[in-house]
């Protein structure tokens, strides 16, 4: 039998796509592959900290319970402060899950990455207060307001290190399995609307569904779909495609400089970043991605 090696996971960004990380962790457990440490970016940080605190079951229950209406209850809309959503619900979610206040108090090694808005450099959280670390790591530019911490304004780690392999290696020795929830399909970074001219899963859809878009002067787009030939990218299309384009280039450079032992790309580009009600589909996709390469992963980990 091969000698077991301490396996680390680098969990990448992806919004609702990042729920696939739950499926990844479940599949590894089924294969008898023990994970020793996790580094996360954006949703990867949120899933990773739930795992590190021994609260993955509770987090998965929460994810699977999400509906569009329930998601609307978490949107604290604002039109100032550098984002549309204040994001106060994220620390409250960590409280409800029973996540400790300090990274050092977690049951397993964990770290998260964010980006300094002034310098553009990555900011690594491997110790200290946990809530600002997670809140900063998930701060999608233009959507969630930046976080002021330790004299810096911080935004999503996707802009500087979308799949934090180097951070994972800093947590300890052993191979690193990297998970990218944004595996490319033929559609690229943005898929134009279909023949009906409608786009689903956008922030505007969620806000309209809950009656929260009234009184914004129409600045977020027309209330009714335009004719198919004239339908432009909407607000969230532009924001997320832009983040995808930037983070994809950054990821290629980062992985070339510090490659993981194995990279899994989970093909979830047909899932909008805000379709949190589709958590089950993302979880299943992560599980399937691991099982498809089970023997490689077992060999890498010595399982």
PDB file of C-alpha atoms in Angstrom:
ATOM      1  CA  UNK A   1       0.000   0.000   0.000  1.00  0.00           C
ATOM      2  CA  UNK A   2       1.256   3.501  -0.872  1.00  0.00           C
ATOM      3  CA  UNK A   3       2.206   5.754   1.988  1.00  0.00           C
ATOM      4  CA  UNK A   4      -0.530   8.298   2.745  1.00  0.00           C
ATOM      5  CA  UNK A   5       0.370  11.862   1.879  1.00  0.00           C
ATOM      6  CA  UNK A   6      -1.120  14.946   3.535  1.00  0.00           C
ATOM      7  CA  UNK A   7      -3.563  16.281   0.955  1.00  0.00           C
ATOM      8  CA  UNK A   8      -4.437  19.944   0.629  1.00  0.00           C
ATOM      9  CA  UNK A   9      -7.350  21.465  -1.288  1.00  0.00           C
ATOM     10  CA  UNK A  10      -7.272  24.811  -3.075  1.00  0.00           C
ATOM     11  CA  UNK A  11     -10.944  25.748  -3.512  1.00  0.00           C
ATOM     12  CA  UNK A  12     -11.619  28.348  -6.176  1.00  0.00           C
ATOM     13  CA  UNK A  13     -14.062  31.200  -6.645  1.00  0.00           C
ATOM     14  CA  UNK A  14     -17.407  30.861  -8.402  1.00  0.00           C
ATOM     15  CA  UNK A  15     -20.416  32.270  -6.542  1.00  0.00           C
ATOM     16  CA  UNK A  16     -23.195  29.650  -6.491  1.00  0.00           C
ATOM     17  CA  UNK A  17     -20.961  27.431  -8.628  1.00  0.00           C
ATOM     18  CA  UNK A  18     -18.696  27.149  -5.606  1.00  0.00           C
ATOM     19  CA  UNK A  19     -21.233  24.893  -3.896  1.00  0.00           C
ATOM     20  CA  UNK A  20     -19.525  22.194  -5.985  1.00  0.00           C
ATOM     21  CA  UNK A  21     -16.805  22.193  -3.319  1.00  0.00           C
ATOM     22  CA  UNK A  22     -19.251  20.483  -0.960  1.00  0.00           C
ATOM     23  CA  UNK A  23     -19.601  17.652  -3.457  1.00  0.00           C
ATOM     24  CA  UNK A  24     -15.820  17.488  -3.842  1.00  0.00           C
ATOM     25  CA  UNK A  25     -15.344  17.037  -0.101  1.00  0.00           C
ATOM     26  CA  UNK A  26     -18.128  14.445   0.091  1.00  0.00           C
ATOM     27  CA  UNK A  27     -16.661  12.432  -2.783  1.00  0.00           C
ATOM     28  CA  UNK A  28     -13.169  12.482  -1.305  1.00  0.00           C
ATOM     29  CA  UNK A  29     -14.574  11.178   1.957  1.00  0.00           C
ATOM     30  CA  UNK A  30     -16.371   8.365   0.109  1.00  0.00           C
ATOM     31  CA  UNK A  31     -13.096   7.430  -1.601  1.00  0.00           C
ATOM     32  CA  UNK A  32     -11.301   7.270   1.740  1.00  0.00           C
ATOM     33  CA  UNK A  33      -9.105  10.247   0.815  1.00  0.00           C
ATOM     34  CA  UNK A  34      -8.435  12.360   3.897  1.00  0.00           C
ATOM     35  CA  UNK A  35      -8.087  16.100   3.451  1.00  0.00           C
ATOM     36  CA  UNK A  36      -5.589  17.750   5.808  1.00  0.00           C
ATOM     37  CA  UNK A  37      -5.840  21.450   4.937  1.00  0.00           C
ATOM     38  CA  UNK A  38      -7.891  23.837   2.796  1.00  0.00           C
ATOM     39  CA  UNK A  39      -7.203  27.219   1.244  1.00  0.00           C
ATOM     40  CA  UNK A  40     -10.184  29.002  -0.243  1.00  0.00           C
ATOM     41  CA  UNK A  41     -11.094  31.952  -2.428  1.00  0.00           C
ATOM     42  CA  UNK A  42     -14.548  33.551  -2.386  1.00  0.00           C
ATOM     43  CA  UNK A  43     -17.172  30.770  -2.151  1.00  0.00           C
ATOM     44  CA  UNK A  44     -14.261  28.358  -1.783  1.00  0.00           C
ATOM     45  CA  UNK A  45     -13.369  30.191   1.415  1.00  0.00           C
ATOM     46  CA  UNK A  46     -16.930  29.919   2.739  1.00  0.00           C
ATOM     47  CA  UNK A  47     -17.165  26.185   2.052  1.00  0.00           C
ATOM     48  CA  UNK A  48     -13.607  25.683   3.276  1.00  0.00           C
ATOM     49  CA  UNK A  49     -14.171  27.353   6.616  1.00  0.00           C
ATOM     50  CA  UNK A  50     -17.298  25.252   7.208  1.00  0.00           C
ATOM     51  CA  UNK A  51     -15.175  22.139   6.610  1.00  0.00           C
ATOM     52  CA  UNK A  52     -12.345  23.414   8.824  1.00  0.00           C
ATOM     53  CA  UNK A  53     -14.783  24.108  11.660  1.00  0.00           C
ATOM     54  CA  UNK A  54     -16.391  20.675  11.404  1.00  0.00           C
ATOM     55  CA  UNK A  55     -19.648  22.285  10.289  1.00  0.00           C
ATOM     56  CA  UNK A  56     -19.890  21.093   6.693  1.00  0.00           C
ATOM     57  CA  UNK A  57     -23.094  19.114   7.384  1.00  0.00           C
ATOM     58  CA  UNK A  58     -24.836  22.226   8.699  1.00  0.00           C
ATOM     59  CA  UNK A  59     -23.538  24.323   5.818  1.00  0.00           C
ATOM     60  CA  UNK A  60     -24.748  21.781   3.253  1.00  0.00           C
ATOM     61  CA  UNK A  61     -28.176  21.697   4.896  1.00  0.00           C
ATOM     62  CA  UNK A  62     -28.317  25.483   4.630  1.00  0.00           C
ATOM     63  CA  UNK A  63     -27.196  25.448   0.986  1.00  0.00           C
ATOM     64  CA  UNK A  64     -29.728  22.815  -0.027  1.00  0.00           C
ATOM     65  CA  UNK A  65     -32.519  24.712   1.741  1.00  0.00           C
ATOM     66  CA  UNK A  66     -32.013  27.862  -0.304  1.00  0.00           C
ATOM     67  CA  UNK A  67     -34.820  29.068  -2.535  1.00  0.00           C
ATOM     68  CA  UNK A  68     -35.020  32.252  -4.543  1.00  0.00           C
ATOM     69  CA  UNK A  69     -37.318  33.759  -1.927  1.00  0.00           C
ATOM     70  CA  UNK A  70     -35.011  32.785   0.916  1.00  0.00           C
ATOM     71  CA  UNK A  71     -32.036  34.190  -0.977  1.00  0.00           C
ATOM     72  CA  UNK A  72     -33.852  37.531  -1.283  1.00  0.00           C
ATOM     73  CA  UNK A  73     -34.018  37.663   2.497  1.00  0.00           C
ATOM     74  CA  UNK A  74     -30.230  37.831   2.607  1.00  0.00           C
ATOM     75  CA  UNK A  75     -29.954  40.813   0.230  1.00  0.00           C
ATOM     76  CA  UNK A  76     -29.366  43.998   2.208  1.00  0.00           C
ATOM     77  CA  UNK A  77     -29.612  46.323  -0.775  1.00  0.00           C
ATOM     78  CA  UNK A  78     -27.696  49.605  -0.815  1.00  0.00           C
ATOM     79  CA  UNK A  79     -26.555  51.996  -3.541  1.00  0.00           C
ATOM     80  CA  UNK A  80     -23.470  53.360  -1.791  1.00  0.00           C
ATOM     81  CA  UNK A  81     -20.292  52.101  -0.206  1.00  0.00           C
ATOM     82  CA  UNK A  82     -18.873  50.538  -3.355  1.00  0.00           C
ATOM     83  CA  UNK A  83     -21.442  47.778  -3.866  1.00  0.00           C
ATOM     84  CA  UNK A  84     -25.123  46.879  -4.201  1.00  0.00           C
ATOM     85  CA  UNK A  85     -25.241  44.551  -1.196  1.00  0.00           C
ATOM     86  CA  UNK A  86     -23.833  45.299   2.262  1.00  0.00           C
ATOM     87  CA  UNK A  87     -23.255  41.612   3.010  1.00  0.00           C
ATOM     88  CA  UNK A  88     -24.023  41.723   6.729  1.00  0.00           C
ATOM     89  CA  UNK A  89     -25.726  38.340   6.452  1.00  0.00           C
ATOM     90  CA  UNK A  90     -22.425  36.541   5.817  1.00  0.00           C
ATOM     91  CA  UNK A  91     -20.995  37.023   9.335  1.00  0.00           C
ATOM     92  CA  UNK A  92     -24.435  36.178  10.740  1.00  0.00           C
ATOM     93  CA  UNK A  93     -24.416  32.925   8.764  1.00  0.00           C
ATOM     94  CA  UNK A  94     -21.043  32.039  10.275  1.00  0.00           C
ATOM     95  CA  UNK A  95     -22.507  32.745  13.713  1.00  0.00           C
ATOM     96  CA  UNK A  96     -25.493  30.467  13.076  1.00  0.00           C
ATOM     97  CA  UNK A  97     -23.193  27.708  11.850  1.00  0.00           C
ATOM     98  CA  UNK A  98     -21.145  27.923  15.047  1.00  0.00           C
ATOM     99  CA  UNK A  99     -17.922  28.980  13.310  1.00  0.00           C
ATOM    100  CA  UNK A 100     -15.335  30.287  15.816  1.00  0.00           C
ATOM    101  CA  UNK A 101     -14.160  33.869  15.811  1.00  0.00           C
ATOM    102  CA  UNK A 102     -10.463  33.183  15.148  1.00  0.00           C
ATOM    103  CA  UNK A 103      -8.818  31.143  12.404  1.00  0.00           C
ATOM    104  CA  UNK A 104      -6.525  29.556  14.991  1.00  0.00           C
ATOM    105  CA  UNK A 105      -9.590  28.113  16.766  1.00  0.00           C
ATOM    106  CA  UNK A 106     -10.658  26.021  13.758  1.00  0.00           C
ATOM    107  CA  UNK A 107     -10.368  22.245  14.002  1.00  0.00           C
ATOM    108  CA  UNK A 108      -8.264  21.966  10.824  1.00  0.00           C
ATOM    109  CA  UNK A 109      -5.720  24.135   8.965  1.00  0.00           C
ATOM    110  CA  UNK A 110      -7.444  26.778   6.831  1.00  0.00           C
ATOM    111  CA  UNK A 111      -6.649  29.996   5.018  1.00  0.00           C
ATOM    112  CA  UNK A 112      -8.476  32.453   2.762  1.00  0.00           C
ATOM    113  CA  UNK A 113      -7.396  34.995   0.171  1.00  0.00           C
ATOM    114  CA  UNK A 114      -8.707  38.490  -0.582  1.00  0.00           C
ATOM    115  CA  UNK A 115      -7.421  41.381  -2.712  1.00  0.00           C
ATOM    116  CA  UNK A 116      -6.154  44.797  -1.633  1.00  0.00           C
ATOM    117  CA  UNK A 117      -8.220  47.296  -3.637  1.00  0.00           C
ATOM    118  CA  UNK A 118      -5.426  49.896  -3.592  1.00  0.00           C
ATOM    119  CA  UNK A 119      -2.435  47.777  -4.592  1.00  0.00           C
ATOM    120  CA  UNK A 120      -4.141  44.861  -6.335  1.00  0.00           C
ATOM    121  CA  UNK A 121      -2.069  42.439  -4.298  1.00  0.00           C
ATOM    122  CA  UNK A 122      -3.379  39.316  -2.641  1.00  0.00           C
ATOM    123  CA  UNK A 123      -4.017  39.434   1.096  1.00  0.00           C
ATOM    124  CA  UNK A 124      -3.612  36.087   2.825  1.00  0.00           C
ATOM    125  CA  UNK A 125      -5.553  35.217   5.965  1.00  0.00           C
ATOM    126  CA  UNK A 126      -3.918  32.322   7.778  1.00  0.00           C
ATOM    127  CA  UNK A 127      -4.516  33.570  11.304  1.00  0.00           C
ATOM    128  CA  UNK A 128      -6.475  36.213  13.169  1.00  0.00           C
ATOM    129  CA  UNK A 129     -10.153  37.277  12.986  1.00  0.00           C
ATOM    130  CA  UNK A 130     -12.146  34.952  10.772  1.00  0.00           C
ATOM    131  CA  UNK A 131     -15.242  36.953   9.864  1.00  0.00           C
ATOM    132  CA  UNK A 132     -13.478  39.838   8.085  1.00  0.00           C
ATOM    133  CA  UNK A 133     -11.366  37.253   6.253  1.00  0.00           C
ATOM    134  CA  UNK A 134     -14.390  35.431   4.840  1.00  0.00           C
ATOM    135  CA  UNK A 135     -16.400  38.586   4.199  1.00  0.00           C
ATOM    136  CA  UNK A 136     -13.473  40.115   2.283  1.00  0.00           C
ATOM    137  CA  UNK A 137     -12.777  36.977   0.284  1.00  0.00           C
ATOM    138  CA  UNK A 138     -16.358  36.842  -1.069  1.00  0.00           C
ATOM    139  CA  UNK A 139     -16.659  40.556  -1.902  1.00  0.00           C
ATOM    140  CA  UNK A 140     -17.510  40.404  -5.617  1.00  0.00           C
ATOM    141  CA  UNK A 141     -16.606  43.837  -7.063  1.00  0.00           C
ATOM    142  CA  UNK A 142     -19.660  45.916  -7.858  1.00  0.00           C
ATOM    143  CA  UNK A 143     -21.966  43.582  -5.943  1.00  0.00           C
ATOM    144  CA  UNK A 144     -20.779  43.209  -2.331  1.00  0.00           C
ATOM    145  CA  UNK A 145     -19.300  46.222  -0.621  1.00  0.00           C
ATOM    146  CA  UNK A 146     -15.546  46.129   0.095  1.00  0.00           C
ATOM    147  CA  UNK A 147     -14.330  45.327   3.599  1.00  0.00           C
ATOM    148  CA  UNK A 148     -12.136  47.697   5.598  1.00  0.00           C
ATOM    149  CA  UNK A 149      -9.697  45.635   7.637  1.00  0.00           C
ATOM    150  CA  UNK A 150      -6.328  46.432   9.141  1.00  0.00           C
ATOM    151  CA  UNK A 151      -6.120  49.761   7.302  1.00  0.00           C
ATOM    152  CA  UNK A 152      -6.936  48.328   3.863  1.00  0.00           C
ATOM    153  CA  UNK A 153     -10.010  48.081   1.666  1.00  0.00           C
ATOM    154  CA  UNK A 154     -10.390  44.493   0.530  1.00  0.00           C
ATOM    155  CA  UNK A 155     -12.355  42.838  -2.270  1.00  0.00           C
ATOM    156  CA  UNK A 156     -12.788  39.349  -3.721  1.00  0.00           C
ATOM    157  CA  UNK A 157      -9.716  37.147  -3.787  1.00  0.00           C
ATOM    158  CA  UNK A 158     -10.668  36.144  -7.352  1.00  0.00           C
ATOM    159  CA  UNK A 159      -8.894  39.250  -8.628  1.00  0.00           C
ATOM    160  CA  UNK A 160      -5.487  38.202  -7.295  1.00  0.00           C
ATOM    161  CA  UNK A 161      -5.533  34.421  -6.665  1.00  0.00           C
ATOM    162  CA  UNK A 162      -8.717  32.692  -7.863  1.00  0.00           C
ATOM    163  CA  UNK A 163      -7.540  29.166  -6.927  1.00  0.00           C
ATOM    164  CA  UNK A 164      -5.070  29.643  -4.035  1.00  0.00           C
ATOM    165  CA  UNK A 165      -2.542  26.849  -4.586  1.00  0.00           C
ATOM    166  CA  UNK A 166       0.361  28.770  -3.044  1.00  0.00           C
ATOM    167  CA  UNK A 167      -1.729  29.561   0.023  1.00  0.00           C
ATOM    168  CA  UNK A 168      -2.548  25.884   0.381  1.00  0.00           C
ATOM    169  CA  UNK A 169       1.138  24.960   0.195  1.00  0.00           C
ATOM    170  CA  UNK A 170       1.860  27.569   2.873  1.00  0.00           C
ATOM    171  CA  UNK A 171      -0.483  25.707   5.230  1.00  0.00           C
ATOM    172  CA  UNK A 172       1.591  22.534   5.204  1.00  0.00           C
ATOM    173  CA  UNK A 173       3.444  19.915   3.166  1.00  0.00           C
ATOM    174  CA  UNK A 174       1.944  17.432   0.755  1.00  0.00           C
ATOM    175  CA  UNK A 175       0.172  17.393  -2.618  1.00  0.00           C
ATOM    176  CA  UNK A 176      -2.443  19.977  -3.591  1.00  0.00           C
ATOM    177  CA  UNK A 177      -5.687  19.229  -5.401  1.00  0.00           C
ATOM    178  CA  UNK A 178      -7.052  22.431  -6.990  1.00  0.00           C
ATOM    179  CA  UNK A 179     -10.739  22.854  -7.792  1.00  0.00           C
ATOM    180  CA  UNK A 180     -11.944  25.390 -10.382  1.00  0.00           C
ATOM    181  CA  UNK A 181     -15.769  25.651 -10.405  1.00  0.00           C
ATOM    182  CA  UNK A 182     -15.654  27.671 -13.631  1.00  0.00           C
ATOM    183  CA  UNK A 183     -14.619  24.997 -16.117  1.00  0.00           C
ATOM    184  CA  UNK A 184     -14.922  26.354 -19.624  1.00  0.00           C
ATOM    185  CA  UNK A 185     -17.528  25.148 -22.057  1.00  0.00           C
ATOM    186  CA  UNK A 186     -17.904  26.247 -25.667  1.00  0.00           C
ATOM    187  CA  UNK A 187     -19.981  29.235 -24.574  1.00  0.00           C
ATOM    188  CA  UNK A 188     -16.991  31.119 -23.139  1.00  0.00           C
ATOM    189  CA  UNK A 189     -17.391  33.842 -20.524  1.00  0.00           C
ATOM    190  CA  UNK A 190     -20.902  34.994 -21.407  1.00  0.00           C
ATOM    191  CA  UNK A 191     -23.772  33.284 -23.175  1.00  0.00           C
ATOM    192  CA  UNK A 192     -26.160  35.612 -25.048  1.00  0.00           C
ATOM    193  CA  UNK A 193     -29.854  35.197 -24.183  1.00  0.00           C
ATOM    194  CA  UNK A 194     -31.869  32.554 -25.988  1.00  0.00           C
ATOM    195  CA  UNK A 195     -34.668  33.172 -28.516  1.00  0.00           C
ATOM    196  CA  UNK A 196     -37.060  34.410 -25.840  1.00  0.00           C
ATOM    197  CA  UNK A 197     -34.724  37.261 -24.977  1.00  0.00           C
ATOM    198  CA  UNK A 198     -34.804  36.374 -21.304  1.00  0.00           C
ATOM    199  CA  UNK A 199     -31.931  35.876 -18.912  1.00  0.00           C
ATOM    200  CA  UNK A 200     -32.412  33.902 -15.713  1.00  0.00           C
ATOM    201  CA  UNK A 201     -30.548  33.833 -12.467  1.00  0.00           C
ATOM    202  CA  UNK A 202     -29.411  37.469 -12.515  1.00  0.00           C
ATOM    203  CA  UNK A 203     -29.414  39.855  -9.594  1.00  0.00           C
ATOM    204  CA  UNK A 204     -32.116  41.861 -11.344  1.00  0.00           C
ATOM    205  CA  UNK A 205     -34.283  38.731 -11.629  1.00  0.00           C
ATOM    206  CA  UNK A 206     -33.945  38.128  -7.905  1.00  0.00           C
ATOM    207  CA  UNK A 207     -34.674  41.741  -7.010  1.00  0.00           C
ATOM    208  CA  UNK A 208     -37.679  41.975  -9.299  1.00  0.00           C
ATOM    209  CA  UNK A 209     -39.018  38.672  -7.977  1.00  0.00           C
ATOM    210  CA  UNK A 210     -39.049  40.178  -4.511  1.00  0.00           C
ATOM    211  CA  UNK A 211     -40.239  43.624  -5.531  1.00  0.00           C
ATOM    212  CA  UNK A 212     -36.951  45.190  -4.443  1.00  0.00           C
ATOM    213  CA  UNK A 213     -36.046  46.856  -7.739  1.00  0.00           C
ATOM    214  CA  UNK A 214     -38.756  49.525  -7.607  1.00  0.00           C
ATOM    215  CA  UNK A 215     -37.640  53.108  -7.346  1.00  0.00           C
ATOM    216  CA  UNK A 216     -34.147  52.573  -8.786  1.00  0.00           C
ATOM    217  CA  UNK A 217     -34.980  54.669 -11.821  1.00  0.00           C
ATOM    218  CA  UNK A 218     -34.483  51.837 -14.258  1.00  0.00           C
ATOM    219  CA  UNK A 219     -30.722  52.182 -14.107  1.00  0.00           C
ATOM    220  CA  UNK A 220     -30.251  48.413 -13.756  1.00  0.00           C
ATOM    221  CA  UNK A 221     -31.960  47.644 -17.059  1.00  0.00           C
ATOM    222  CA  UNK A 222     -35.411  47.510 -18.680  1.00  0.00           C
ATOM    223  CA  UNK A 223     -38.272  45.935 -16.797  1.00  0.00           C
ATOM    224  CA  UNK A 224     -39.294  43.840 -19.814  1.00  0.00           C
ATOM    225  CA  UNK A 225     -37.037  41.852 -22.166  1.00  0.00           C
ATOM    226  CA  UNK A 226     -35.987  43.681 -25.319  1.00  0.00           C
ATOM    227  CA  UNK A 227     -36.393  42.018 -28.724  1.00  0.00           C
ATOM    228  CA  UNK A 228     -33.939  39.095 -28.982  1.00  0.00           C
ATOM    229  CA  UNK A 229     -31.671  40.785 -31.500  1.00  0.00           C
ATOM    230  CA  UNK A 230     -31.227  43.789 -29.211  1.00  0.00           C
ATOM    231  CA  UNK A 231     -30.792  42.120 -25.801  1.00  0.00           C
ATOM    232  CA  UNK A 232     -27.488  43.336 -24.331  1.00  0.00           C
ATOM    233  CA  UNK A 233     -25.573  41.858 -21.405  1.00  0.00           C
ATOM    234  CA  UNK A 234     -27.287  42.924 -18.195  1.00  0.00           C
ATOM    235  CA  UNK A 235     -25.619  44.420 -15.144  1.00  0.00           C
ATOM    236  CA  UNK A 236     -24.642  41.116 -13.539  1.00  0.00           C
ATOM    237  CA  UNK A 237     -23.585  39.632 -16.887  1.00  0.00           C
ATOM    238  CA  UNK A 238     -21.068  42.434 -17.301  1.00  0.00           C
ATOM    239  CA  UNK A 239     -19.819  42.285 -13.707  1.00  0.00           C
ATOM    240  CA  UNK A 240     -19.359  38.539 -13.569  1.00  0.00           C
ATOM    241  CA  UNK A 241     -18.021  38.098 -17.103  1.00  0.00           C
ATOM    242  CA  UNK A 242     -15.477  40.823 -16.310  1.00  0.00           C
ATOM    243  CA  UNK A 243     -14.450  39.103 -13.075  1.00  0.00           C
ATOM    244  CA  UNK A 244     -14.276  35.793 -14.959  1.00  0.00           C
ATOM    245  CA  UNK A 245     -12.064  37.256 -17.678  1.00  0.00           C
ATOM    246  CA  UNK A 246      -9.674  38.879 -15.207  1.00  0.00           C
ATOM    247  CA  UNK A 247      -9.559  35.926 -12.823  1.00  0.00           C
ATOM    248  CA  UNK A 248      -9.099  33.431 -15.651  1.00  0.00           C
ATOM    249  CA  UNK A 249      -5.985  35.263 -16.831  1.00  0.00           C
ATOM    250  CA  UNK A 250      -4.693  35.604 -13.298  1.00  0.00           C
ATOM    251  CA  UNK A 251      -5.377  31.927 -12.616  1.00  0.00           C
ATOM    252  CA  UNK A 252      -3.426  30.795 -15.678  1.00  0.00           C
ATOM    253  CA  UNK A 253      -0.417  32.827 -14.590  1.00  0.00           C
ATOM    254  CA  UNK A 254      -0.643  31.702 -10.974  1.00  0.00           C
ATOM    255  CA  UNK A 255      -1.012  28.042 -11.850  1.00  0.00           C
ATOM    256  CA  UNK A 256       1.862  28.230 -14.318  1.00  0.00           C
ATOM    257  CA  UNK A 257       4.090  29.676 -11.594  1.00  0.00           C
ATOM    258  CA  UNK A 258       2.860  27.324  -8.856  1.00  0.00           C
ATOM    259  CA  UNK A 259       0.985  24.373 -10.401  1.00  0.00           C
ATOM    260  CA  UNK A 260      -1.122  22.051  -8.255  1.00  0.00           C
ATOM    261  CA  UNK A 261      -0.477  18.338  -8.287  1.00  0.00           C
ATOM    262  CA  UNK A 262      -3.887  17.939  -9.918  1.00  0.00           C
ATOM    263  CA  UNK A 263      -6.445  20.425 -11.236  1.00  0.00           C
ATOM    264  CA  UNK A 264     -10.150  19.589 -11.487  1.00  0.00           C
ATOM    265  CA  UNK A 265     -12.264  21.890 -13.639  1.00  0.00           C
ATOM    266  CA  UNK A 266     -15.949  21.532 -12.820  1.00  0.00           C
ATOM    267  CA  UNK A 267     -18.051  22.524 -15.878  1.00  0.00           C
ATOM    268  CA  UNK A 268     -20.586  24.865 -14.301  1.00  0.00           C
ATOM    269  CA  UNK A 269     -20.581  27.901 -16.588  1.00  0.00           C
ATOM    270  CA  UNK A 270     -24.240  27.285 -17.411  1.00  0.00           C
ATOM    271  CA  UNK A 271     -25.008  28.057 -13.755  1.00  0.00           C
ATOM    272  CA  UNK A 272     -25.322  31.726 -12.833  1.00  0.00           C
ATOM    273  CA  UNK A 273     -23.269  32.937  -9.887  1.00  0.00           C
ATOM    274  CA  UNK A 274     -26.470  33.970  -8.104  1.00  0.00           C
ATOM    275  CA  UNK A 275     -28.527  30.815  -8.694  1.00  0.00           C
ATOM    276  CA  UNK A 276     -28.083  29.735  -5.098  1.00  0.00           C
ATOM    277  CA  UNK A 277     -31.339  27.804  -5.291  1.00  0.00           C
ATOM    278  CA  UNK A 278     -29.484  25.332  -7.555  1.00  0.00           C
ATOM    279  CA  UNK A 279     -26.983  24.306  -4.889  1.00  0.00           C
ATOM    280  CA  UNK A 280     -27.865  20.628  -5.305  1.00  0.00           C
ATOM    281  CA  UNK A 281     -26.849  20.659  -8.979  1.00  0.00           C
ATOM    282  CA  UNK A 282     -23.500  22.260  -8.145  1.00  0.00           C
ATOM    283  CA  UNK A 283     -22.865  19.794  -5.314  1.00  0.00           C
ATOM    284  CA  UNK A 284     -23.602  16.886  -7.647  1.00  0.00           C
ATOM    285  CA  UNK A 285     -21.249  18.292 -10.285  1.00  0.00           C
ATOM    286  CA  UNK A 286     -18.401  18.532  -7.770  1.00  0.00           C
ATOM    287  CA  UNK A 287     -19.014  14.973  -6.633  1.00  0.00           C
ATOM    288  CA  UNK A 288     -19.012  13.719 -10.234  1.00  0.00           C
ATOM    289  CA  UNK A 289     -15.790  15.590 -11.082  1.00  0.00           C
ATOM    290  CA  UNK A 290     -13.930  13.820  -8.270  1.00  0.00           C
ATOM    291  CA  UNK A 291     -15.344  10.389  -9.079  1.00  0.00           C
ATOM    292  CA  UNK A 292     -14.336  10.782 -12.724  1.00  0.00           C
ATOM    293  CA  UNK A 293     -10.696  11.011 -11.648  1.00  0.00           C
ATOM    294  CA  UNK A 294     -10.869   8.887  -8.541  1.00  0.00           C
ATOM    295  CA  UNK A 295      -7.845   6.717  -9.301  1.00  0.00           C
ATOM    296  CA  UNK A 296      -5.585   9.715 -10.007  1.00  0.00           C
ATOM    297  CA  UNK A 297      -6.647  11.341  -6.772  1.00  0.00           C
ATOM    298  CA  UNK A 298      -6.145   8.166  -4.730  1.00  0.00           C
ATOM    299  CA  UNK A 299      -2.679   7.685  -6.215  1.00  0.00           C
ATOM    300  CA  UNK A 300      -1.745  11.303  -5.494  1.00  0.00           C
ATOM    301  CA  UNK A 301      -2.903  11.074  -1.872  1.00  0.00           C
ATOM    302  CA  UNK A 302      -1.590   7.552  -1.254  1.00  0.00           C
ATOM    303  CA  UNK A 303      -5.071   6.405  -0.286  1.00  0.00           C
TER     304      UNK A 303
END
